[in-house]
PDB file of C-alpha atoms in Angstrom:
ATOM      1  CA  MET A   7     -14.340  87.301  52.074  1.00 39.00           C
ATOM      2  CA  THR A   8     -11.070  86.668  53.907  1.00 43.00           C
ATOM      3  CA  SER A   9     -11.105  86.575  57.686  1.00 43.00           C
ATOM      4  CA  ALA A  10      -8.350  88.680  59.219  1.00 42.00           C
ATOM      5  CA  PRO A  11      -6.920  87.237  62.432  1.00 47.00           C
ATOM      6  CA  SER A  12      -3.601  88.812  63.358  1.00 60.00           C
ATOM      7  CA  ARG A  13      -1.540  85.682  62.689  1.00 86.00           C
ATOM      8  CA  PRO A  14      -1.654  83.076  59.915  1.00 96.00           C
ATOM      9  CA  VAL A  15      -2.977  79.661  60.852  1.00 98.00           C
ATOM     10  CA  PRO A  16       0.032  77.324  61.155  1.00 98.00           C
ATOM     11  CA  ILE A  17       0.198  74.159  59.046  1.00 98.00           C
ATOM     12  CA  LEU A  18       2.570  71.353  60.012  1.00 98.00           C
ATOM     13  CA  THR A  19       3.282  68.889  57.230  1.00 98.00           C
ATOM     14  CA  ALA A  20       5.827  66.185  56.492  1.00 98.00           C
ATOM     15  CA  PRO A  21       6.040  62.959  54.503  1.00 98.00           C
ATOM     16  CA  THR A  22       4.263  59.920  55.855  1.00 97.00           C
ATOM     17  CA  ALA A  23       6.046  58.269  58.817  1.00 97.00           C
ATOM     18  CA  ALA A  24       8.293  61.297  59.406  1.00 98.00           C
ATOM     19  CA  GLY A  25       6.706  61.938  62.813  1.00 97.00           C
ATOM     20  CA  LYS A  26       4.519  64.997  62.296  1.00 97.00           C
ATOM     21  CA  SER A  27       1.801  63.791  64.673  1.00 97.00           C
ATOM     22  CA  ALA A  28       4.311  63.201  67.475  1.00 97.00           C
ATOM     23  CA  LEU A  29       5.859  66.627  66.915  1.00 98.00           C
ATOM     24  CA  ALA A  30       2.443  68.290  66.952  1.00 98.00           C
ATOM     25  CA  LEU A  31       1.445  66.522  70.159  1.00 98.00           C
ATOM     26  CA  ALA A  32       4.682  67.523  71.866  1.00 97.00           C
ATOM     27  CA  LEU A  33       4.172  71.184  70.966  1.00 97.00           C
ATOM     28  CA  ALA A  34       0.503  71.105  71.968  1.00 96.00           C
ATOM     29  CA  ALA A  35       1.203  69.521  75.349  1.00 94.00           C
ATOM     30  CA  THR A  36       2.143  72.860  76.931  1.00 93.00           C
ATOM     31  CA  ARG A  37       0.037  75.226  74.814  1.00 96.00           C
ATOM     32  CA  PRO A  38      -3.699  75.827  74.250  1.00 97.00           C
ATOM     33  CA  VAL A  39      -3.490  74.148  70.854  1.00 98.00           C
ATOM     34  CA  GLU A  40      -6.138  72.070  69.066  1.00 98.00           C
ATOM     35  CA  ILE A  41      -5.221  69.968  66.047  1.00 98.00           C
ATOM     36  CA  VAL A  42      -7.137  70.088  62.769  1.00 98.00           C
ATOM     37  CA  ALA A  43      -6.251  66.962  60.793  1.00 98.00           C
ATOM     38  CA  ALA A  44      -5.537  67.212  57.052  1.00 98.00           C
ATOM     39  CA  ASP A  45      -5.647  63.599  55.948  1.00 97.00           C
ATOM     40  CA  ALA A  46      -7.932  62.209  53.255  1.00 96.00           C
ATOM     41  CA  PHE A  47      -8.504  58.908  55.053  1.00 97.00           C
ATOM     42  CA  THR A  48      -8.451  59.565  58.796  1.00 98.00           C
ATOM     43  CA  VAL A  49     -11.802  61.270  58.177  1.00 98.00           C
ATOM     44  CA  TYR A  50     -13.313  57.767  57.916  1.00 98.00           C
ATOM     45  CA  ARG A  51     -14.666  55.883  60.911  1.00 98.00           C
ATOM     46  CA  GLY A  52     -13.096  52.455  61.199  1.00 97.00           C
ATOM     47  CA  LEU A  53      -9.927  53.196  59.219  1.00 98.00           C
ATOM     48  CA  ASP A  54      -7.659  53.350  62.253  1.00 98.00           C
ATOM     49  CA  ILE A  55      -4.674  51.026  61.911  1.00 98.00           C
ATOM     50  CA  GLY A  56      -3.862  51.495  58.238  1.00 98.00           C
ATOM     51  CA  THR A  57      -4.116  55.298  58.445  1.00 98.00           C
ATOM     52  CA  ALA A  58      -2.040  55.569  61.640  1.00 97.00           C
ATOM     53  CA  LYS A  59      -4.912  57.581  63.105  1.00 98.00           C
ATOM     54  CA  PRO A  60      -4.167  59.210  66.493  1.00 96.00           C
ATOM     55  CA  GLY A  61      -5.309  56.916  69.289  1.00 96.00           C
ATOM     56  CA  ALA A  62      -7.636  57.564  72.193  1.00 96.00           C
ATOM     57  CA  ALA A  63      -4.869  58.684  74.563  1.00 96.00           C
ATOM     58  CA  ASP A  64      -3.521  61.274  72.108  1.00 97.00           C
ATOM     59  CA  ARG A  65      -7.006  62.558  71.370  1.00 97.00           C
ATOM     60  CA  ALA A  66      -7.748  62.840  75.074  1.00 96.00           C
ATOM     61  CA  ALA A  67      -4.526  64.781  75.651  1.00 96.00           C
ATOM     62  CA  VAL A  68      -5.038  67.240  72.777  1.00 97.00           C
ATOM     63  CA  PRO A  69      -8.378  67.972  71.056  1.00 98.00           C
ATOM     64  CA  HIS A  70      -8.441  66.774  67.438  1.00 98.00           C
ATOM     65  CA  HIS A  71     -10.838  67.814  64.680  1.00 98.00           C
ATOM     66  CA  LEU A  72     -11.751  66.218  61.319  1.00 98.00           C
ATOM     67  CA  LEU A  73     -11.189  62.653  62.500  1.00 98.00           C
ATOM     68  CA  ASP A  74     -14.013  60.096  62.180  1.00 98.00           C
ATOM     69  CA  VAL A  75     -16.427  62.445  60.452  1.00 98.00           C
ATOM     70  CA  ALA A  76     -17.550  60.145  57.601  1.00 97.00           C
ATOM     71  CA  ASP A  77     -18.687  56.565  57.142  1.00 97.00           C
ATOM     72  CA  VAL A  78     -16.682  54.428  54.740  1.00 96.00           C
ATOM     73  CA  PRO A  79     -19.373  54.236  52.007  1.00 93.00           C
ATOM     74  CA  GLU A  80     -19.312  58.056  51.713  1.00 91.00           C
ATOM     75  CA  SER A  81     -17.248  59.879  49.113  1.00 86.00           C
ATOM     76  CA  TYR A  82     -15.517  62.589  51.148  1.00 92.00           C
ATOM     77  CA  ASP A  83     -14.219  65.341  48.870  1.00 90.00           C
ATOM     78  CA  VAL A  84     -11.975  68.379  49.150  1.00 91.00           C
ATOM     79  CA  ALA A  85     -14.882  70.850  49.173  1.00 91.00           C
ATOM     80  CA  ARG A  86     -16.357  69.187  52.242  1.00 95.00           C
ATOM     81  CA  TYR A  87     -12.936  69.077  53.874  1.00 97.00           C
ATOM     82  CA  VAL A  88     -12.323  72.798  53.397  1.00 97.00           C
ATOM     83  CA  ARG A  89     -15.789  73.681  54.653  1.00 96.00           C
ATOM     84  CA  GLU A  90     -15.419  71.578  57.801  1.00 98.00           C
ATOM     85  CA  ALA A  91     -11.795  72.547  58.448  1.00 98.00           C
ATOM     86  CA  GLU A  92     -12.560  76.262  58.196  1.00 97.00           C
ATOM     87  CA  ALA A  93     -15.510  75.831  60.562  1.00 98.00           C
ATOM     88  CA  ALA A  94     -13.226  74.051  63.044  1.00 98.00           C
ATOM     89  CA  ILE A  95     -10.544  76.752  62.794  1.00 98.00           C
ATOM     90  CA  SER A  96     -13.129  79.480  63.350  1.00 97.00           C
ATOM     91  CA  ASP A  97     -14.589  77.667  66.362  1.00 98.00           C
ATOM     92  CA  ILE A  98     -11.160  77.052  67.920  1.00 98.00           C
ATOM     93  CA  ARG A  99     -10.196  80.697  67.618  1.00 97.00           C
ATOM     94  CA  ALA A 100     -13.573  81.857  68.924  1.00 96.00           C
ATOM     95  CA  ARG A 101     -12.864  79.908  72.109  1.00 97.00           C
ATOM     96  CA  GLY A 102      -9.499  81.639  72.549  1.00 95.00           C
ATOM     97  CA  ARG A 103      -7.442  78.624  71.553  1.00 96.00           C
ATOM     98  CA  VAL A 104      -4.906  78.050  68.758  1.00 97.00           C
ATOM     99  CA  PRO A 105      -5.623  75.878  65.690  1.00 98.00           C
ATOM    100  CA  LEU A 106      -2.788  73.829  64.241  1.00 98.00           C
ATOM    101  CA  VAL A 107      -3.444  72.071  60.919  1.00 98.00           C
ATOM    102  CA  VAL A 108      -1.499  68.798  60.774  1.00 98.00           C
ATOM    103  CA  GLY A 109      -1.390  66.391  57.861  1.00 97.00           C
ATOM    104  CA  GLY A 110       0.145  65.188  54.649  1.00 96.00           C
ATOM    105  CA  THR A 111      -2.684  65.269  52.093  1.00 96.00           C
ATOM    106  CA  GLY A 112      -1.303  67.936  49.816  1.00 94.00           C
ATOM    107  CA  PHE A 113      -4.529  68.432  47.857  1.00 91.00           C
ATOM    108  CA  TYR A 114      -6.384  69.334  51.062  1.00 96.00           C
ATOM    109  CA  LEU A 115      -3.644  71.692  52.244  1.00 97.00           C
ATOM    110  CA  SER A 116      -3.490  73.444  48.863  1.00 95.00           C
ATOM    111  CA  ALA A 117      -7.254  73.960  48.919  1.00 94.00           C
ATOM    112  CA  LEU A 118      -7.076  75.555  52.372  1.00 97.00           C
ATOM    113  CA  ILE A 119      -4.261  77.879  51.324  1.00 97.00           C
ATOM    114  CA  ARG A 120      -5.494  78.846  47.848  1.00 93.00           C
ATOM    115  CA  GLY A 121      -9.226  78.388  48.204  1.00 93.00           C
ATOM    116  CA  LEU A 122     -11.424  75.883  46.398  1.00 88.00           C
ATOM    117  CA  PRO A 123     -11.040  75.486  42.638  1.00 80.00           C
ATOM    118  CA  LEU A 124     -13.899  77.031  40.646  1.00 87.00           C
ATOM    119  CA  THR A 125     -14.276  73.904  38.531  1.00 86.00           C
ATOM    120  CA  PRO A 126     -17.668  73.103  36.969  1.00 87.00           C
ATOM    121  CA  PRO A 127     -19.776  70.284  38.439  1.00 84.00           C
ATOM    122  CA  ALA A 128     -19.008  66.753  37.316  1.00 84.00           C
ATOM    123  CA  ASP A 129     -20.663  65.180  34.283  1.00 88.00           C
ATOM    124  CA  ARG A 130     -21.234  61.542  35.262  1.00 86.00           C
ATOM    125  CA  ALA A 131     -21.591  60.328  31.678  1.00 90.00           C
ATOM    126  CA  VAL A 132     -18.187  61.702  30.667  1.00 91.00           C
ATOM    127  CA  GLN A 133     -16.660  60.485  33.936  1.00 89.00           C
ATOM    128  CA  ALA A 134     -17.922  56.982  33.215  1.00 89.00           C
ATOM    129  CA  GLU A 135     -16.216  57.057  29.812  1.00 92.00           C
ATOM    130  CA  VAL A 136     -12.906  58.114  31.385  1.00 91.00           C
ATOM    131  CA  GLU A 137     -13.266  55.503  34.131  1.00 90.00           C
ATOM    132  CA  GLY A 138     -13.631  52.883  31.405  1.00 92.00           C
ATOM    133  CA  GLU A 139     -10.387  54.098  29.845  1.00 91.00           C
ATOM    134  CA  LEU A 140      -8.719  54.007  33.251  1.00 90.00           C
ATOM    135  CA  ALA A 141      -9.676  50.353  33.651  1.00 88.00           C
ATOM    136  CA  ALA A 142      -8.507  49.501  30.126  1.00 91.00           C
ATOM    137  CA  ARG A 143      -5.325  51.607  29.831  1.00 92.00           C
ATOM    138  CA  GLY A 144      -4.184  52.283  33.386  1.00 91.00           C
ATOM    139  CA  VAL A 145      -3.523  55.500  35.269  1.00 90.00           C
ATOM    140  CA  ASP A 146      -0.040  56.082  33.792  1.00 91.00           C
ATOM    141  CA  ALA A 147      -1.407  56.254  30.257  1.00 92.00           C
ATOM    142  CA  LEU A 148      -4.037  58.799  31.281  1.00 91.00           C
ATOM    143  CA  LEU A 149      -1.464  60.822  33.195  1.00 91.00           C
ATOM    144  CA  ALA A 150       0.737  60.902  30.100  1.00 91.00           C
ATOM    145  CA  GLU A 151      -2.230  62.265  28.131  1.00 91.00           C
ATOM    146  CA  ILE A 152      -2.579  65.108  30.645  1.00 92.00           C
ATOM    147  CA  ALA A 153       1.180  65.759  30.736  1.00 91.00           C
ATOM    148  CA  ARG A 154       1.352  66.217  26.959  1.00 93.00           C
ATOM    149  CA  VAL A 155      -1.021  69.171  27.287  1.00 92.00           C
ATOM    150  CA  ASN A 156      -0.202  70.518  30.758  1.00 90.00           C
ATOM    151  CA  PRO A 157       2.736  69.004  32.700  1.00 89.00           C
ATOM    152  CA  GLN A 158       1.965  71.094  35.781  1.00 86.00           C
ATOM    153  CA  GLU A 159      -1.579  69.719  35.929  1.00 87.00           C
ATOM    154  CA  ALA A 160      -0.227  66.178  35.641  1.00 87.00           C
ATOM    155  CA  GLY A 161       2.038  66.874  38.611  1.00 83.00           C
ATOM    156  CA  ARG A 162      -0.929  68.061  40.648  1.00 80.00           C
ATOM    157  CA  MET A 163      -2.595  64.661  40.237  1.00 81.00           C
ATOM    158  CA  GLN A 164      -0.023  62.888  42.477  1.00 73.00           C
ATOM    159  CA  GLY A 165      -0.903  59.692  40.609  1.00 78.00           C
ATOM    160  CA  ASN A 166      -4.378  59.677  42.190  1.00 82.00           C
ATOM    161  CA  PRO A 167      -6.785  57.855  39.826  1.00 86.00           C
ATOM    162  CA  ARG A 168      -9.833  59.813  40.991  1.00 82.00           C
ATOM    163  CA  ARG A 169      -8.141  63.152  40.292  1.00 86.00           C
ATOM    164  CA  VAL A 170      -6.909  61.921  36.926  1.00 91.00           C
ATOM    165  CA  VAL A 171     -10.450  60.913  35.921  1.00 91.00           C
ATOM    166  CA  ARG A 172     -11.819  64.255  37.086  1.00 90.00           C
ATOM    167  CA  ALA A 173      -9.128  66.227  35.242  1.00 92.00           C
ATOM    168  CA  LEU A 174      -9.763  64.468  31.937  1.00 93.00           C
ATOM    169  CA  GLU A 175     -13.531  64.662  32.354  1.00 93.00           C
ATOM    170  CA  VAL A 176     -13.317  68.448  32.778  1.00 93.00           C
ATOM    171  CA  TYR A 177     -10.755  68.875  29.977  1.00 93.00           C
ATOM    172  CA  ARG A 178     -12.783  66.931  27.447  1.00 92.00           C
ATOM    173  CA  ARG A 179     -15.857  69.022  28.192  1.00 93.00           C
ATOM    174  CA  THR A 180     -14.261  72.459  28.452  1.00 92.00           C
ATOM    175  CA  GLY A 181     -10.761  72.360  26.957  1.00 93.00           C
ATOM    176  CA  ARG A 182      -9.387  73.395  30.359  1.00 92.00           C
ATOM    177  CA  PHE A 183      -8.059  71.434  33.319  1.00 90.00           C
ATOM    178  CA  PRO A 184      -9.406  71.919  36.875  1.00 85.00           C
ATOM    179  CA  GLY A 185      -6.348  73.923  37.929  1.00 80.00           C
ATOM    180  CA  GLU A 186      -7.009  76.475  35.185  1.00 86.00           C
ATOM    181  CA  PHE A 187     -10.349  77.680  36.556  1.00 86.00           C
ATOM    182  CA  GLY A 188      -8.967  79.734  39.419  1.00 83.00           C
ATOM    183  CA  TYR A 189      -9.944  79.566  43.082  1.00 84.00           C
ATOM    184  CA  SER A 190     -12.406  81.039  45.537  1.00 89.00           C
ATOM    185  CA  PRO A 191     -10.803  83.321  48.155  1.00 92.00           C
ATOM    186  CA  PRO A 192      -9.482  81.369  51.175  1.00 94.00           C
ATOM    187  CA  ARG A 193     -11.077  82.251  54.480  1.00 94.00           C
ATOM    188  CA  PHE A 194      -7.788  82.351  56.418  1.00 97.00           C
ATOM    189  CA  ALA A 195      -4.121  83.036  55.806  1.00 97.00           C
ATOM    190  CA  TYR A 196      -1.743  80.158  56.526  1.00 98.00           C
ATOM    191  CA  GLN A 197       1.933  79.616  57.241  1.00 97.00           C
ATOM    192  CA  VAL A 198       3.443  76.254  56.305  1.00 98.00           C
ATOM    193  CA  PHE A 199       5.993  74.513  58.510  1.00 98.00           C
ATOM    194  CA  ALA A 200       7.382  71.487  56.679  1.00 98.00           C
ATOM    195  CA  PHE A 201      10.070  68.984  57.570  1.00 98.00           C
ATOM    196  CA  THR A 202      11.524  65.684  56.542  1.00 98.00           C
ATOM    197  CA  ARG A 203      14.260  63.326  57.682  1.00 98.00           C
ATOM    198  CA  PRO A 204      17.315  62.002  55.841  1.00 97.00           C
ATOM    199  CA  TRP A 205      16.035  59.578  53.222  1.00 97.00           C
ATOM    200  CA  PRO A 206      17.622  56.400  54.693  1.00 98.00           C
ATOM    201  CA  GLU A 207      16.088  57.233  58.082  1.00 98.00           C
ATOM    202  CA  LEU A 208      12.688  57.919  56.540  1.00 98.00           C
ATOM    203  CA  GLU A 209      12.822  54.643  54.594  1.00 98.00           C
ATOM    204  CA  ALA A 210      13.593  52.741  57.792  1.00 98.00           C
ATOM    205  CA  ARG A 211      10.730  54.454  59.619  1.00 98.00           C
ATOM    206  CA  ILE A 212       8.324  53.619  56.789  1.00 98.00           C
ATOM    207  CA  ALA A 213       9.341  49.945  56.770  1.00 98.00           C
ATOM    208  CA  ALA A 214       9.077  49.685  60.553  1.00 98.00           C
ATOM    209  CA  ARG A 215       5.655  51.312  60.668  1.00 98.00           C
ATOM    210  CA  VAL A 216       4.262  49.121  57.880  1.00 98.00           C
ATOM    211  CA  GLY A 217       5.452  46.028  59.737  1.00 98.00           C
ATOM    212  CA  GLU A 218       3.915  47.228  62.992  1.00 98.00           C
ATOM    213  CA  MET A 219       0.574  48.020  61.351  1.00 98.00           C
ATOM    214  CA  LEU A 220       0.359  44.644  59.632  1.00 98.00           C
ATOM    215  CA  ALA A 221       1.229  42.869  62.873  1.00 97.00           C
ATOM    216  CA  GLY A 222      -1.239  45.079  64.737  1.00 97.00           C
ATOM    217  CA  GLY A 223      -4.323  43.987  62.810  1.00 98.00           C
ATOM    218  CA  TRP A 224      -4.308  45.868  59.512  1.00 98.00           C
ATOM    219  CA  PRO A 225      -5.357  42.799  57.448  1.00 98.00           C
ATOM    220  CA  GLY A 226      -8.399  42.359  59.694  1.00 98.00           C
ATOM    221  CA  GLU A 227      -9.284  46.025  59.315  1.00 98.00           C
ATOM    222  CA  ALA A 228      -9.024  45.698  55.521  1.00 98.00           C
ATOM    223  CA  ALA A 229     -11.291  42.621  55.618  1.00 98.00           C
ATOM    224  CA  TRP A 230     -13.828  44.590  57.667  1.00 98.00           C
ATOM    225  CA  LEU A 231     -13.649  47.411  55.097  1.00 97.00           C
ATOM    226  CA  ALA A 232     -14.226  44.961  52.236  1.00 97.00           C
ATOM    227  CA  ALA A 233     -17.381  43.758  53.981  1.00 96.00           C
ATOM    228  CA  GLN A 234     -18.639  47.343  54.253  1.00 96.00           C
ATOM    229  CA  VAL A 235     -17.505  48.561  50.817  1.00 95.00           C
ATOM    230  CA  PRO A 236     -16.582  45.842  48.279  1.00 94.00           C
ATOM    231  CA  PRO A 237     -13.382  46.964  46.539  1.00 91.00           C
ATOM    232  CA  ASP A 238     -14.140  45.467  43.131  1.00 82.00           C
ATOM    233  CA  THR A 239     -17.596  46.732  42.204  1.00 70.00           C
ATOM    234  CA  GLY A 240     -17.860  49.552  39.658  1.00 63.00           C
ATOM    235  CA  PRO A 241     -15.526  52.579  39.885  1.00 65.00           C
ATOM    236  CA  ARG A 242     -12.956  52.189  42.630  1.00 71.00           C
ATOM    237  CA  PRO A 243     -14.546  53.456  45.886  1.00 83.00           C
ATOM    238  CA  THR A 244     -12.831  56.392  47.581  1.00 86.00           C
ATOM    239  CA  VAL A 245     -11.786  54.430  50.678  1.00 93.00           C
ATOM    240  CA  TRP A 246      -9.940  51.840  48.573  1.00 93.00           C
ATOM    241  CA  GLN A 247      -7.572  54.551  47.356  1.00 91.00           C
ATOM    242  CA  ALA A 248      -6.063  54.597  50.852  1.00 95.00           C
ATOM    243  CA  LEU A 249      -2.463  53.454  50.674  1.00 96.00           C
ATOM    244  CA  GLY A 250      -1.878  49.790  51.519  1.00 97.00           C
ATOM    245  CA  TYR A 251      -5.455  48.604  52.033  1.00 98.00           C
ATOM    246  CA  PRO A 252      -5.628  46.414  48.891  1.00 97.00           C
ATOM    247  CA  GLU A 253      -2.411  44.653  49.924  1.00 98.00           C
ATOM    248  CA  ALA A 254      -3.588  44.277  53.518  1.00 98.00           C
ATOM    249  CA  LEU A 255      -6.796  42.720  52.211  1.00 98.00           C
ATOM    250  CA  ALA A 256      -4.778  40.337  50.027  1.00 98.00           C
ATOM    251  CA  ALA A 257      -2.862  39.298  53.148  1.00 98.00           C
ATOM    252  CA  ALA A 258      -6.132  38.730  55.007  1.00 98.00           C
ATOM    253  CA  ARG A 259      -7.347  36.506  52.172  1.00 97.00           C
ATOM    254  CA  GLY A 260      -4.104  34.551  51.955  1.00 97.00           C
ATOM    255  CA  GLU A 261      -3.336  35.927  48.497  1.00 98.00           C
ATOM    256  CA  LEU A 262      -0.135  37.525  49.795  1.00 97.00           C
ATOM    257  CA  THR A 263       2.090  36.497  52.675  1.00 97.00           C
ATOM    258  CA  PRO A 264       2.585  39.156  55.377  1.00 96.00           C
ATOM    259  CA  GLN A 265       6.139  39.609  54.094  1.00 97.00           C
ATOM    260  CA  GLU A 266       4.961  40.127  50.499  1.00 98.00           C
ATOM    261  CA  ALA A 267       2.303  42.581  51.617  1.00 98.00           C
ATOM    262  CA  ALA A 268       4.841  44.486  53.719  1.00 98.00           C
ATOM    263  CA  ALA A 269       7.282  44.731  50.816  1.00 98.00           C
ATOM    264  CA  ARG A 270       4.631  46.040  48.412  1.00 98.00           C
ATOM    265  CA  ILE A 271       3.175  48.544  50.865  1.00 98.00           C
ATOM    266  CA  THR A 272       6.627  49.779  51.868  1.00 98.00           C
ATOM    267  CA  LEU A 273       7.591  50.382  48.243  1.00 98.00           C
ATOM    268  CA  ALA A 274       4.337  52.214  47.502  1.00 97.00           C
ATOM    269  CA  THR A 275       4.722  54.302  50.665  1.00 98.00           C
ATOM    270  CA  ARG A 276       8.274  55.309  49.770  1.00 98.00           C
ATOM    271  CA  ARG A 277       7.028  56.487  46.380  1.00 96.00           C
ATOM    272  CA  TYR A 278       4.188  58.382  48.023  1.00 96.00           C
ATOM    273  CA  ALA A 279       6.601  60.071  50.441  1.00 97.00           C
ATOM    274  CA  ARG A 280       8.648  61.334  47.504  1.00 96.00           C
ATOM    275  CA  ARG A 281       5.514  62.737  45.871  1.00 94.00           C
ATOM    276  CA  GLN A 282       4.589  64.432  49.142  1.00 96.00           C
ATOM    277  CA  LEU A 283       7.985  66.132  49.303  1.00 96.00           C
ATOM    278  CA  THR A 284       7.630  67.340  45.732  1.00 94.00           C
ATOM    279  CA  TRP A 285       4.151  68.709  46.505  1.00 93.00           C
ATOM    280  CA  MET A 286       5.372  70.549  49.601  1.00 96.00           C
ATOM    281  CA  ARG A 287       8.070  72.316  47.654  1.00 95.00           C
ATOM    282  CA  THR A 288       6.292  72.986  44.359  1.00 92.00           C
ATOM    283  CA  GLN A 289       2.624  73.368  45.325  1.00 91.00           C
ATOM    284  CA  LEU A 290       2.804  74.642  48.915  1.00 95.00           C
ATOM    285  CA  GLY A 291       5.998  76.646  48.397  1.00 95.00           C
ATOM    286  CA  ALA A 292       7.408  75.200  51.617  1.00 96.00           C
ATOM    287  CA  ASP A 293      10.978  75.459  52.786  1.00 95.00           C
ATOM    288  CA  VAL A 294      11.433  71.865  53.999  1.00 97.00           C
ATOM    289  CA  GLY A 295      13.749  71.667  57.013  1.00 97.00           C
ATOM    290  CA  GLY A 296      14.706  69.090  59.585  1.00 97.00           C
ATOM    291  CA  PRO A 297      12.421  68.122  62.488  1.00 97.00           C
ATOM    292  CA  GLY A 298      14.392  70.045  65.099  1.00 97.00           C
ATOM    293  CA  GLU A 299      14.558  73.382  63.334  1.00 97.00           C
ATOM    294  CA  THR A 300      10.942  73.092  62.188  1.00 98.00           C
ATOM    295  CA  ALA A 301       9.782  72.324  65.733  1.00 97.00           C
ATOM    296  CA  ALA A 302      11.659  75.380  67.035  1.00 97.00           C
ATOM    297  CA  SER A 303      10.239  77.659  64.349  1.00 97.00           C
ATOM    298  CA  LEU A 304       6.692  76.401  64.873  1.00 97.00           C
ATOM    299  CA  ALA A 305       7.034  76.730  68.659  1.00 97.00           C
ATOM    300  CA  ARG A 306       7.956  80.397  68.263  1.00 96.00           C
ATOM    301  CA  HIS A 307       4.934  80.950  66.022  1.00 95.00           C
ATOM    302  CA  LEU A 308       2.595  79.237  68.500  1.00 95.00           C
ATOM    303  CA  ASP A 309       4.009  81.168  71.447  1.00 92.00           C
ATOM    304  CA  VAL A 310       3.389  84.509  69.719  1.00 87.00           C
ATOM    305  CA  GLU A 311      -0.141  83.337  68.865  1.00 74.00           C
ATOM    306  CA  VAL A 312      -0.783  82.460  72.537  1.00 66.00           C
ATOM    307  CA  LEU A 313       0.441  85.861  73.666  1.00 61.00           C
TER     308      LEU A 313
END
């Protein structure tokens, strides 16, 4: 059953390194706003540097939800995210404050907006078979298999190996992909505010942030993560799908120089940013503007909500 507050819950999204957290904090500084994060990896305790997680000062200035809610050995999925995000939104509104969803994990945002997919439970035996194919053939070959049948479903995967495995597991059992099962009704209505920056500026911001994170201790954080969750045992653990952590670990082990790690992470992040933009436009139906106009539009929405 859909809850019916008078205004849609605002979502602020942008490609990685575009500055969405800073924009959200600036808007929240003078309003009774609480931030609900929508990031697949800031949910994990201990993944701070490589996820650009908001620091203690920002979290003291503006309440944040859905940060540090899982330990790294856990597999945190979209169903849990939606359940916990909706509970946070309900609690924020019950206290007379304004929730603002902020993040760039498109799969999480789509699930909030559309509801959870009504996909059947996983079959571990079939998943293990597909995981074996993933190891032998690579993710691009499996994505091509999906695209031959359903190009839209292949686009939904965003190159994520775990989603690719799940999609093929379901298809081989049922003849349908996860996106074809429909969705449960969302609890809230949402309005998406999306922005980006000119591509050369975004590329420069990505490169600068990667360099800062590597210099700020990211290799050590990746080494700590490897001690908690070995990256090379069995199916790839969820936390090791976080962008840049394998390269940061290689730098910690001396297998890559800091410069080589930075170049590889920067390239992968640029590709991810392009996929995020595509998702915003095609899956979220967002009109992607510049940071200034988006900030002004979101400020108007928040001010009406406060009134």
